[in-house]
PDB file of C-alpha atoms in Angstrom:
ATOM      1  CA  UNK A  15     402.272  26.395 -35.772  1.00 47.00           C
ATOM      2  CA  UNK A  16     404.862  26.502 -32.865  1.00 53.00           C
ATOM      3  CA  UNK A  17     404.031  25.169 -29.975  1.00 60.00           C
ATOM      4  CA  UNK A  18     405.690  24.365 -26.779  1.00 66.00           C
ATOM      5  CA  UNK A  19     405.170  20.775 -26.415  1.00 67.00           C
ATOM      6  CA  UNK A  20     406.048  19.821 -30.408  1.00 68.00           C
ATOM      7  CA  UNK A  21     409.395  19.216 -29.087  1.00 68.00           C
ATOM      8  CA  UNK A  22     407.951  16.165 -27.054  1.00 69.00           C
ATOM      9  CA  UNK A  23     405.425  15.304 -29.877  1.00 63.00           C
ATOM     10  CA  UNK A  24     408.239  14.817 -32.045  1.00 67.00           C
ATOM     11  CA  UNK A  25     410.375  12.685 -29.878  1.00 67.00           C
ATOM     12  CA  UNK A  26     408.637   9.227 -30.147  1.00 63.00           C
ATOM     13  CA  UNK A  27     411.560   7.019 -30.903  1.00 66.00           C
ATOM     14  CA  UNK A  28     414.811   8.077 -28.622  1.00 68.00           C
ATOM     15  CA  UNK A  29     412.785  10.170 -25.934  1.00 70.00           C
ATOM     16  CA  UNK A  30     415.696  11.986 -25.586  1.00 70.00           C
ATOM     17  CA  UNK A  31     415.329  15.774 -24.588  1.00 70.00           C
ATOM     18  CA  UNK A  32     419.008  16.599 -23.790  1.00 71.00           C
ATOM     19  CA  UNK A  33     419.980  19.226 -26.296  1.00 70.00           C
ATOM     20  CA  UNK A  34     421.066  22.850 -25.767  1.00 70.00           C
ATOM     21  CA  UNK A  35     419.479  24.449 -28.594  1.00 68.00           C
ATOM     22  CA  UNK A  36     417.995  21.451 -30.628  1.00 70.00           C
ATOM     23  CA  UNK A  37     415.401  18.494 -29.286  1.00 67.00           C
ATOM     24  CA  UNK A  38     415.782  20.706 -25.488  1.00 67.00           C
ATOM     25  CA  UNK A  39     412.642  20.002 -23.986  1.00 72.00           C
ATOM     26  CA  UNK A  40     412.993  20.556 -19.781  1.00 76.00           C
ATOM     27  CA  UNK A  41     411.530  17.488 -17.358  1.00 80.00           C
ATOM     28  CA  UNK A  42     409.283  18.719 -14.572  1.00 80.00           C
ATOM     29  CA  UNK A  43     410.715  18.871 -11.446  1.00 83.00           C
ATOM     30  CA  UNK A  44     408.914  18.010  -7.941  1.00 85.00           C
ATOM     31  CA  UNK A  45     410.092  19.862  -4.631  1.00 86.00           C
ATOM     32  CA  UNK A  46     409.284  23.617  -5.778  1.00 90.00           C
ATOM     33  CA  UNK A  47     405.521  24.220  -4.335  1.00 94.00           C
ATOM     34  CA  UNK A  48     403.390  27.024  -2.071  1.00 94.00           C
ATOM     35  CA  UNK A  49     400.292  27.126   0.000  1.00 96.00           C
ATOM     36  CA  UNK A  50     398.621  29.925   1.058  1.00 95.00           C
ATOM     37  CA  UNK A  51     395.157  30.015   2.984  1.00 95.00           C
ATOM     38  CA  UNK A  52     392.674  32.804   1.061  1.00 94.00           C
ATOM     39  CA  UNK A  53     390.058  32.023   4.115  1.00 95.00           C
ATOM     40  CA  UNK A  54     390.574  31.255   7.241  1.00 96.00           C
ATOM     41  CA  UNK A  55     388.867  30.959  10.306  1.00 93.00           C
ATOM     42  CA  UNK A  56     388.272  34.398  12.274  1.00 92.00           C
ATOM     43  CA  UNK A  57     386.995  32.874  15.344  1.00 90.00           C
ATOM     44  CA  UNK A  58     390.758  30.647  15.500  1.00 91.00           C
ATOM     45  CA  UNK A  59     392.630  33.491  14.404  1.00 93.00           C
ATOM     46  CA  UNK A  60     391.128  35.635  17.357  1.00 92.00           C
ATOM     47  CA  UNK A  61     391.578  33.148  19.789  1.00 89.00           C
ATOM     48  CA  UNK A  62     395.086  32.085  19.017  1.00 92.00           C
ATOM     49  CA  UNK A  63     395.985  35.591  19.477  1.00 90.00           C
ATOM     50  CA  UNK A  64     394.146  35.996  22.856  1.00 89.00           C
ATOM     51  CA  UNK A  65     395.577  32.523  24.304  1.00 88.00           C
ATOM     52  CA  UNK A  66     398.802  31.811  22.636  1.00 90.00           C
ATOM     53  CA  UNK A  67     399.810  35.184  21.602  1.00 92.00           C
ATOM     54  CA  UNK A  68     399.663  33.284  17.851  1.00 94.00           C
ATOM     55  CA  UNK A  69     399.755  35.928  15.035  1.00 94.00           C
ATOM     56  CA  UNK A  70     398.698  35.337  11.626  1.00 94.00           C
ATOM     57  CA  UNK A  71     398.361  31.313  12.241  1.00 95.00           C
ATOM     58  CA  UNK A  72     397.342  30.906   8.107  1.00 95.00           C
ATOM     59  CA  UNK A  73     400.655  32.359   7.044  1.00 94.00           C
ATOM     60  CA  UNK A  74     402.932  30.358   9.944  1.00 96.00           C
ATOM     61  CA  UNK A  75     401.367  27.015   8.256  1.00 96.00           C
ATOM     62  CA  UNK A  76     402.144  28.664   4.486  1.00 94.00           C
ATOM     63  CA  UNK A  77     405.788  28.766   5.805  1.00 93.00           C
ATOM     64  CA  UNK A  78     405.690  25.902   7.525  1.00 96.00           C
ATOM     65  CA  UNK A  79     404.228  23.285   4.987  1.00 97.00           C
ATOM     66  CA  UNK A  80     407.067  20.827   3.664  1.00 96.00           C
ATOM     67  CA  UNK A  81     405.073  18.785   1.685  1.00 96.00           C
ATOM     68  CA  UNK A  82     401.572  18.155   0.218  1.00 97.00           C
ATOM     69  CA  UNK A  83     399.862  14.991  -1.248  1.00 96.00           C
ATOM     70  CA  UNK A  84     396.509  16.342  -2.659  1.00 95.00           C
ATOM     71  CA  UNK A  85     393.263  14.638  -3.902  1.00 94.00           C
ATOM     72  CA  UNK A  86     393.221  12.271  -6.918  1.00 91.00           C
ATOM     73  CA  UNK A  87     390.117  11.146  -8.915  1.00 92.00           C
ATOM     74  CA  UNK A  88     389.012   7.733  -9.981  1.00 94.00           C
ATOM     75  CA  UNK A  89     386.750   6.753 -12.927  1.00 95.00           C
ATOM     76  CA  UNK A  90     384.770   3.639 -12.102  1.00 96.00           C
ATOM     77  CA  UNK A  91     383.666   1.900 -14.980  1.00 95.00           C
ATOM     78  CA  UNK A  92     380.851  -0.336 -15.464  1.00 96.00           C
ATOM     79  CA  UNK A  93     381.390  -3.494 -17.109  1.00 96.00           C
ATOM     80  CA  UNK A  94     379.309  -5.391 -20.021  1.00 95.00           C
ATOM     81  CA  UNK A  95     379.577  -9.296 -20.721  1.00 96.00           C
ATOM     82  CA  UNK A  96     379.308 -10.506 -24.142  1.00 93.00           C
ATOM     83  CA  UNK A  97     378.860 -13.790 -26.007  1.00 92.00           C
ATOM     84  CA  UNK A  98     381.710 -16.592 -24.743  1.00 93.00           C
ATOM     85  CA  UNK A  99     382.219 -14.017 -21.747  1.00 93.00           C
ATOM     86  CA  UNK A 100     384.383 -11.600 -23.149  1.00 95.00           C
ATOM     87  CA  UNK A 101     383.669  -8.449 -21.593  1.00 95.00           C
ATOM     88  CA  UNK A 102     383.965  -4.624 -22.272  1.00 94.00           C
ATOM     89  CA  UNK A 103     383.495  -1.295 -20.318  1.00 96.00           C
ATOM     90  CA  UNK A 104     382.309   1.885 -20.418  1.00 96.00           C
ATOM     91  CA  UNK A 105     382.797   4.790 -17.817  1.00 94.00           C
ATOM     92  CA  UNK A 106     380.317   5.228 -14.783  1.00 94.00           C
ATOM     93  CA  UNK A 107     380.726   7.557 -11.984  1.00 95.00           C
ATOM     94  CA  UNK A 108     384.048   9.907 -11.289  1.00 92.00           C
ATOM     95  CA  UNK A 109     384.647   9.833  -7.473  1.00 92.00           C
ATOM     96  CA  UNK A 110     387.331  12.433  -6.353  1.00 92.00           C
ATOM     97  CA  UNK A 111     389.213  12.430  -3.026  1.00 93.00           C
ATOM     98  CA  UNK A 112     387.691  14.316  -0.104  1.00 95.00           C
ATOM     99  CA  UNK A 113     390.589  14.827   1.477  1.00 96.00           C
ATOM    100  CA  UNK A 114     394.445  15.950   1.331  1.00 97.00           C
ATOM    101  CA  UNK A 115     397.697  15.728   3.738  1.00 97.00           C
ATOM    102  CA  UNK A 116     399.953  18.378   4.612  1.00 97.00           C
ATOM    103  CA  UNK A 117     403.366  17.488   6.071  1.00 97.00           C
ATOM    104  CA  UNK A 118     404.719  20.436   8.072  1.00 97.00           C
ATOM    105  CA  UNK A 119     408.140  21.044  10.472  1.00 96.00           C
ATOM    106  CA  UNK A 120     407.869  22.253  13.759  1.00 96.00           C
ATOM    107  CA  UNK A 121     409.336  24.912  15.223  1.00 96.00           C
ATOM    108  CA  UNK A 122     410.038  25.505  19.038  1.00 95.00           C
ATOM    109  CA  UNK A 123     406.985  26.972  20.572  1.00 94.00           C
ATOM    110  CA  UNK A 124     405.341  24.375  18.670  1.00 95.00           C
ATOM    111  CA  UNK A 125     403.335  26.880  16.434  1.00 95.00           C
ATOM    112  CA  UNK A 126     401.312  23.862  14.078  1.00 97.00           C
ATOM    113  CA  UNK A 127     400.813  21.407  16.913  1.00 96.00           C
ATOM    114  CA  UNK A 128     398.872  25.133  18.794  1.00 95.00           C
ATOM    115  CA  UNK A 129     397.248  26.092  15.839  1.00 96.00           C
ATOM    116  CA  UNK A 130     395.739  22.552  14.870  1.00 96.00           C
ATOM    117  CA  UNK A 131     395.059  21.214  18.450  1.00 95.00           C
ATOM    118  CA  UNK A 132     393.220  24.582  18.828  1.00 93.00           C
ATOM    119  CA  UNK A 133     391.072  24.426  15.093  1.00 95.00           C
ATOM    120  CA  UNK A 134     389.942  20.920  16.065  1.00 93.00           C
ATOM    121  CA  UNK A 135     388.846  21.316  19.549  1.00 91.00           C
ATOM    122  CA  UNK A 136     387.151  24.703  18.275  1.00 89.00           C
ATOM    123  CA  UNK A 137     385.055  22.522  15.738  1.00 89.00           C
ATOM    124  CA  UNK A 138     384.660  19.837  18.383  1.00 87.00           C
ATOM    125  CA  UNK A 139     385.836  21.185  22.267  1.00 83.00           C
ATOM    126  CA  UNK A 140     386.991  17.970  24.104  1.00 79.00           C
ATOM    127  CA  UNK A 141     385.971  19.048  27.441  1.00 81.00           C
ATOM    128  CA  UNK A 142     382.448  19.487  27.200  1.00 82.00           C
ATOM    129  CA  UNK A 143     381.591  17.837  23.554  1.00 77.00           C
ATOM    130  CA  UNK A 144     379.817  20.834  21.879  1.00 81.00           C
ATOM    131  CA  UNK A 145     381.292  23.425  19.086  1.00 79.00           C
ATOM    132  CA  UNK A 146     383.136  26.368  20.458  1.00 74.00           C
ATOM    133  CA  UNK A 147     381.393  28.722  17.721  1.00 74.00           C
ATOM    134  CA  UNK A 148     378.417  28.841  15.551  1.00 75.00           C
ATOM    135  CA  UNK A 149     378.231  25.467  13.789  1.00 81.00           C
ATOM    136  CA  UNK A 150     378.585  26.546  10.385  1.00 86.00           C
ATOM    137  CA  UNK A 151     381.298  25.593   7.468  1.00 86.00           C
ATOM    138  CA  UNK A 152     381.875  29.575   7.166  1.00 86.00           C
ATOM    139  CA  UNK A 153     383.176  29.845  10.613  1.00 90.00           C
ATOM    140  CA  UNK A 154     385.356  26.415  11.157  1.00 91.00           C
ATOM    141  CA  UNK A 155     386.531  25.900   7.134  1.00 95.00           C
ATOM    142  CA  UNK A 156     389.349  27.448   5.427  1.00 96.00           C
ATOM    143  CA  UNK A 157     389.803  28.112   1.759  1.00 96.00           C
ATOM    144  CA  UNK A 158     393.551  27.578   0.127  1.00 96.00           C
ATOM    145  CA  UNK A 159     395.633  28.029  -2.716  1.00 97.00           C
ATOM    146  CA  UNK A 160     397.986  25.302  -3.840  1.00 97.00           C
ATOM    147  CA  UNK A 161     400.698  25.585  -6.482  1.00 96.00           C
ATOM    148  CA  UNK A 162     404.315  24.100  -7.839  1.00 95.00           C
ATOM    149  CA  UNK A 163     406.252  26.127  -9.735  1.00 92.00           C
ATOM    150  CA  UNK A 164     409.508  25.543 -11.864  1.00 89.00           C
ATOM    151  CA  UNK A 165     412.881  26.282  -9.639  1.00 86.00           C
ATOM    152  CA  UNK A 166     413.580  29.886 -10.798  1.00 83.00           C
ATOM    153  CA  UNK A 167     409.618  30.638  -9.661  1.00 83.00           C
ATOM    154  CA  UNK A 168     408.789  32.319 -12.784  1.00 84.00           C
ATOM    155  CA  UNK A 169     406.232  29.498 -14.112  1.00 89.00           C
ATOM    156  CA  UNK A 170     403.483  27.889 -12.397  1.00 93.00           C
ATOM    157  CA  UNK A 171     403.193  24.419 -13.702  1.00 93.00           C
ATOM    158  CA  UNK A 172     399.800  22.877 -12.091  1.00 94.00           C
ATOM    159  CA  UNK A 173     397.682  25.364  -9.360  1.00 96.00           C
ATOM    160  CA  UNK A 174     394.343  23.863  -7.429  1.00 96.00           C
ATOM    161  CA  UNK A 175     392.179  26.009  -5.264  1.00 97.00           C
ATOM    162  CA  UNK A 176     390.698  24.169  -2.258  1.00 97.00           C
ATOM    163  CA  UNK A 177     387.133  25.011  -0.647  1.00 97.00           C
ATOM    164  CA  UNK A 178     385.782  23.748   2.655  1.00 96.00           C
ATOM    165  CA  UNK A 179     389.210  22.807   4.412  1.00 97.00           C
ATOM    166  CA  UNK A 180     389.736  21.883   8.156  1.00 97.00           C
ATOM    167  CA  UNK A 181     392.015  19.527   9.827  1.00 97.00           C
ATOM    168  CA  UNK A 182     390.891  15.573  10.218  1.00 96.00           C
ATOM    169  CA  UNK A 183     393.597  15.095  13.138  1.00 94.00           C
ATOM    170  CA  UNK A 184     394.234  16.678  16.462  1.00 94.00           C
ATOM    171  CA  UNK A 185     397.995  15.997  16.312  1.00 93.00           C
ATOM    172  CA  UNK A 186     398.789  15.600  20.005  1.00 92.00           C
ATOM    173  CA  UNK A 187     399.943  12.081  19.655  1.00 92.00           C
ATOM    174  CA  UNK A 188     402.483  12.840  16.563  1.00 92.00           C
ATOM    175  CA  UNK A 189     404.681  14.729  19.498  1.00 93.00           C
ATOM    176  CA  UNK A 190     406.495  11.605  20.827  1.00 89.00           C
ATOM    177  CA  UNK A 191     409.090  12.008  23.117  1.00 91.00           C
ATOM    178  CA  UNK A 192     412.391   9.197  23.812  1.00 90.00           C
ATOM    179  CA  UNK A 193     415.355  10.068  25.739  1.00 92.00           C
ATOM    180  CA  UNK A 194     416.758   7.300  23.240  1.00 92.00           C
ATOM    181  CA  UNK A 195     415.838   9.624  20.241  1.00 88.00           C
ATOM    182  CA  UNK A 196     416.578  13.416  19.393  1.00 90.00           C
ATOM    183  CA  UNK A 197     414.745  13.713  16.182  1.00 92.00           C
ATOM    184  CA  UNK A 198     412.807  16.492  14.233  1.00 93.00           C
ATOM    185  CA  UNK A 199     409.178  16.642  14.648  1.00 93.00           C
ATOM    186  CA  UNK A 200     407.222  16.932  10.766  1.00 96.00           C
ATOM    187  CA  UNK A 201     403.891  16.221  11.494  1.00 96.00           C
ATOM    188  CA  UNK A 202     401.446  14.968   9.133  1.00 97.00           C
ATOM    189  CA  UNK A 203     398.236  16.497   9.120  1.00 97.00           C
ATOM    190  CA  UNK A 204     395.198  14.808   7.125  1.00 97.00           C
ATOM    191  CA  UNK A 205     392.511  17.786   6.103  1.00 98.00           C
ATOM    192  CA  UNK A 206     389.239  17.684   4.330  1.00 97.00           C
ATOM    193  CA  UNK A 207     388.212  18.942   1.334  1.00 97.00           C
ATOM    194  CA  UNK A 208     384.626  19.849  -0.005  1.00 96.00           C
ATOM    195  CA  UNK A 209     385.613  21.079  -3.517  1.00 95.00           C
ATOM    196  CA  UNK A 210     388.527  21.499  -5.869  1.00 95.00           C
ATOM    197  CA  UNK A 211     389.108  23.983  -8.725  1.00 95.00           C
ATOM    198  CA  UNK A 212     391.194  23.715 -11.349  1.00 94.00           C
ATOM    199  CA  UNK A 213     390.763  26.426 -13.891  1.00 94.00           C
ATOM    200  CA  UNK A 214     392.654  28.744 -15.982  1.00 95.00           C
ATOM    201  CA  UNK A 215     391.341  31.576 -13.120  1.00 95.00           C
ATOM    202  CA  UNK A 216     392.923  29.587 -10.942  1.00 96.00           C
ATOM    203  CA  UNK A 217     396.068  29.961 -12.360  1.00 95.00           C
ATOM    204  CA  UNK A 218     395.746  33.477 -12.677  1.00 94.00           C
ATOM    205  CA  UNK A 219     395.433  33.641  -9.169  1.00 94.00           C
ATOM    206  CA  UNK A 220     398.629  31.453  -8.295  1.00 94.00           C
ATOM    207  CA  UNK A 221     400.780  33.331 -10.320  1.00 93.00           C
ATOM    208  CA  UNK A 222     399.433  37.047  -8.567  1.00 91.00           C
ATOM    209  CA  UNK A 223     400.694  34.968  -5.492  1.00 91.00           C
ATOM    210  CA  UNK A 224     403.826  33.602  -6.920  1.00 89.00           C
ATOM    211  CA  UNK A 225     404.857  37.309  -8.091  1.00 88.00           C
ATOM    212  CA  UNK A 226     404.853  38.386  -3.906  1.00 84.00           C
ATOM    213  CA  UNK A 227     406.524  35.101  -3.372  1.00 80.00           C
ATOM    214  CA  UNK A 228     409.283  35.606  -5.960  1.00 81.00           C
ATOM    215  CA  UNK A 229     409.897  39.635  -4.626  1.00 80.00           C
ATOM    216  CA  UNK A 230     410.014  38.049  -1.195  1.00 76.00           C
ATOM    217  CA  UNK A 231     412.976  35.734  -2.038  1.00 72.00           C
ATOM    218  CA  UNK A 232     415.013  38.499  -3.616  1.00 70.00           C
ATOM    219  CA  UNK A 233     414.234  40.803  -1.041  1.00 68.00           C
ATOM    220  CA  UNK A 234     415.212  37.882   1.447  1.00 70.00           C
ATOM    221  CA  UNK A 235     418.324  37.852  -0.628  1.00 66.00           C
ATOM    222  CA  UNK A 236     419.393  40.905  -0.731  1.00 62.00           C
ATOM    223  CA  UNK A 237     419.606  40.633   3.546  1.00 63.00           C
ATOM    224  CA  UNK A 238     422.071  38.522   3.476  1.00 58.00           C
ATOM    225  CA  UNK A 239     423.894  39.948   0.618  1.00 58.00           C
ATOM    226  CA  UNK A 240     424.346  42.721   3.052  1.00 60.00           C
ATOM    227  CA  UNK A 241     425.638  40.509   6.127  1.00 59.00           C
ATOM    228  CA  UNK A 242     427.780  38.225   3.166  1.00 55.00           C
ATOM    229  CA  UNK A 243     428.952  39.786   0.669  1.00 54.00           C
ATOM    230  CA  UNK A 244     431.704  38.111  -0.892  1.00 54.00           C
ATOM    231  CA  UNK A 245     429.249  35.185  -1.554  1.00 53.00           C
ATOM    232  CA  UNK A 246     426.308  36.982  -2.986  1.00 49.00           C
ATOM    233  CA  UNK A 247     426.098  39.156  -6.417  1.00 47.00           C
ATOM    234  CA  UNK A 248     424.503  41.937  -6.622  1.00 49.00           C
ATOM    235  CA  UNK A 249     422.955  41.298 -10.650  1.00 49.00           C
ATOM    236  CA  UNK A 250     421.724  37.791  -9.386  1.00 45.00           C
ATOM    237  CA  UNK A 251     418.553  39.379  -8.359  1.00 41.00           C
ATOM    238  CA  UNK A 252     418.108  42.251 -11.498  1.00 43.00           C
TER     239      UNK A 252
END
């Protein structure tokens, strides 16, 4: 029965997946990803609006989000000794991450370092030491979406949901400043994570997402095809 992967099944002496029509088989490709928050905090989003005059502050960190290292899982095995002490294994417990970073780039107005500063001292308010809303998950966690996709955005290729988010770092101290250095600032941002999904559902839902995100590239497009356009073509985005 065809299959996409017989290709790579078939492959076990050269492992060489170069051809046009014949042994093509396409590496996966890192660098082509999304977030987008499904939940996230009311009480912040209110707030930042009030104070900073900060409008949708879960789809500036979508936009802003340059880079993701999420959650891994380790099996730990328990070990057995046997006569002359050779030894053998079997599995024990499964212990998965409870947390993943988020590497951002910061604009002027310094939208992230606003938004975080203001999620962590909402959990935890520095001035007085007690919760600036109702201590409850529901009010200070976020729930997100995160996906990579193949260059052209028309597969997804792994998609996680994440429950019970919220930053780990007030990022106040990743905002050095040097008159010997004029640098970009990308902070880092360590959050937590209570649960993560990865389910065929899941993937259902990423690609819903991806569709808006792939219309909102060629509609980008098309903008500048207007302002350029002896460098754009028109049947690029049919």
């Amino acid at each position: 029965m065809a299959n996409k992967f017989n290709v790579i099944r078939d492959q076990l002496t050269t492992r060489h997946f170069g051809g046009t029509k014949v042994v093509s088989a396409d590496p996966y490709t890192s660098g082509t990803f999304f977030i987008w928050f499904t939940i996230f905090p009311e009480g912040l989003k209110k707030y930042l609006y009030i104070q900073q005059d900060i409008r949708d502050p879960h789809r500036i960190l979508s936009s802003l989000c340059t880079g993701v290292t999420p959650a891994g899982g380790t099996v730990n095995k328990v070990e057995y000794t046997g006569l002359g002490g050779i030894k053998w294994a079997t599995p024990g417990s499964v212990e998965y991450g409870t947390s993943v970073t988020l590497k951002f780039l910061e604009m002027q107005g310094t939208p992230v370092r606003k938004i975080i500063h203001h999620w962590v001292k909402m959990i935890r308010d520095n001035r007085v030491g007690v919760s600036g809303l109702p201590f409850k998950l529901s009010d200070y966690s976020a729930t997100m979406l995160y996906w990579t996709m193949t260059p052209e955005l028309d597969n997804v290729e792994t998609a996680e949901a994440w429950d019970g988010v919220y930053p780990l770092k007030d990022p106040q101290d990743l905002y050095p400043s040097s008159i010997e250095t004029i640098d970009k600032i990308e902070p880092e941002i360590e959050f937590n994570v209570n649960r993560i999904i990865e389910e065929k559902w899941v993937y259902e839902l990423c690609e819903k997402k991806a569709d808006y995100f792939r219309d909102t590239v060629i509609k980008e497009g098309m903008k500048w095809y207007k302002i350029f356009p002896e460098t754009m073509y028109e049947d690029s985005f049919d």
